[in-house]
Amino acid sequence: MSVNRISPEDLMALSAYLDGALDPPERSSLERRLATEPLLLAELDSLRDTVNLVKSLPRLKAPRDFTLTPAMLAQMSGGSSVSHNPKIIDLARFNRWQVASIATLAASILLVFIGLFAGFDNTTSQNTDADEAYQGSVPSVGGETVEDGIFKPTSTSTQDLSSIMRNGTTASASSAPGVSDVMGTQQPSGAVEESDSAEGPAPVPPPSQPTGLLGQTGSEDETDEGYVAATQTSQSPVNPSAAIPQTSGQAGSAANNPTAETMTFAAAPTATAQPSPAATSTSATKVAEESRPDDTTLPSDEPALEPAPETDRAEFDEPADEDEGFEINVLLVVGLVGVIASILALAYTRRRR
Amino acid sequence: MTNFPSDERILIATAQQGNLDAFNGLVVMYQDMAFSVAYRILQDDGMAADVTQNAMIAAYRKIDQFRGDNFKSWLMRIVTNACYDELRLKKRHPTASLDDIEGEGDGLYFDAEDDAPLMATIEGPERVVERSELQAVIENCLQQLSASYRVIVVLADVEGYSYEEAASISGISLGTVKSRLSRARSNLRDCLRKKAELLPDQYRQDNS
């Protein structure tokens, strides 16, 4: 075994000597050394054997014809003269960690905002609470469209490629494996979509889009039901923000499960501030429905505190006051940690490019 | 697809006027080489086919820019660049493709075995197996080289390009080609030695 016996210069000279690429003076001086240095000679022999082995590799046969068809060129004419489908390159501009970092950043900022506003507005109007929280979710809605913009091309580019493959001149039985392999390798880009959305819940607390990212499908009917249920419980359909205390109380009971917490919190402002299509979360329905039993059991405890017509609002305010402080802290901490982590992750991924 | 004029220069000149059939004549001429290079650099069947196809399309689009007399090198540069792009892409999605690399790497062995009977018809079946095992070992050692070394070994040793051609195709300097090639060969030698114990006697006698 050659362990540092041969200097890189000698290695280079031996390698070039094998290829006949040395100048005559270099060659003769090397040959003189080879005559007297058995180690050098052994090195040369082993390199020669290696090169001969590598040269013995046969040229592979193309698995199919790569001749071009007019249809193929028409398919690609949308792109530039880059050798790749340009959409794939666009996808590559953000890797999935960067996408995840950006989404996490947006979500964390939202968490911080929710935490802050929930804290400050606790004593003031609930209406602004809901409004601000809803506005706070706007940035991450933007984040969602960024993701869409990245992921959508994947499917289209895969389609492009598959139609190109179909247009290929030979799709014979023998070339079929090749074709499927090609499609197989395209899948990673498609798989980015899958795995990203699959990984979505972990790094990305998805306040803006609990439905899509958490894989819950909330139809509009459910939404309406959920909202109706929420308003029924609060018994003040005119003032949707009344649902807030309910949901936060609910979140407090689910505080040991971070995801559930985020979901509930995310659902609350959305459902209250925007009763219409925006509230597409089934969690809103769940929250509302789950809070109804409480509704019926709890009234006897604390109605005296607030004898106003909105009895259940009062009773949900009471436990919420305790829990909210804790939750807000959790939210702020989680949010700030998320912001820092995602900024670090972004910086790291950027530097590596 | 077979009755093209065989003269490469005529094909190129005709293709440069936008004749797709003439260009396809060039494709047929060079697709095995292009695929072979792409496959050995990328070590992945599907990716290599993809890169080859895209490189052919890119070459057709750029063929009016082709000047000179070495169409093969020109085309190989396009293929090699497409491979670099693919490798960069793979690097950016390591988790997406790491399993693929390893999985496809095994498939590589079977491809080599598929080809073996063609080139070894006069040898006995045992020799065929030995040969394909040996090929598999070499391919595996190639795979373990870093991509920048692998490109040079594939161009210079597998495909037999001169240093100058390899430098022009891969876009690096002549000195870098020489040093990378020497280190790549040394690494390959060490790898082959390590695997020699797994190989039939015939190889060990040859190499030790």
Short mmCIF file of C-alpha atoms in Angstrom, two decimals, chain A residues 122 126 245-246 248-249 298 301-306 310-325:
data_model
loop_
_atom_site.label_atom_id
_atom_site.label_comp_id
_atom_site.label_asym_id
_atom_site.label_seq_id
_atom_site.Cartn_x
_atom_site.Cartn_y
_atom_site.Cartn_z
CA ASN A 122 -56.44 41.35 26.77
CA GLN A 126 -61.48 42.07 21.87
CA PRO A 245 -61.95 33.80 24.92
CA GLN A 246 -63.55 30.46 24.19
CA SER A 248 -58.03 30.50 23.99
CA GLY A 249 -59.50 28.65 26.91
CA LEU A 298 -69.80 25.56 33.37
CA ASP A 301 -69.81 28.24 38.40
CA GLU A 302 -69.22 31.83 37.56
CA PRO A 303 -72.25 33.56 36.18
CA ALA A 304 -72.26 35.98 39.10
CA LEU A 305 -69.00 37.57 38.04
CA GLU A 306 -70.51 39.04 34.98
CA GLU A 310 -73.26 37.19 27.55
CA THR A 311 -72.94 34.77 30.39
CA ASP A 312 -70.76 32.24 28.69
CA ARG A 313 -68.36 34.89 27.56
CA ALA A 314 -67.82 35.78 31.19
CA GLU A 315 -67.21 32.27 32.28
CA PHE A 316 -64.71 31.73 29.52
CA ASP A 317 -62.98 34.97 30.29
CA GLU A 318 -62.29 33.85 33.78
CA PRO A 319 -60.15 30.76 33.13
CA ALA A 320 -58.68 32.43 30.09
CA ASP A 321 -57.13 35.13 32.24
CA GLU A 322 -54.99 32.58 34.03
CA ASP A 323 -54.14 30.48 31.07
CA GLU A 324 -53.49 33.29 28.68
CA GLY A 325 -50.48 34.63 30.51
#
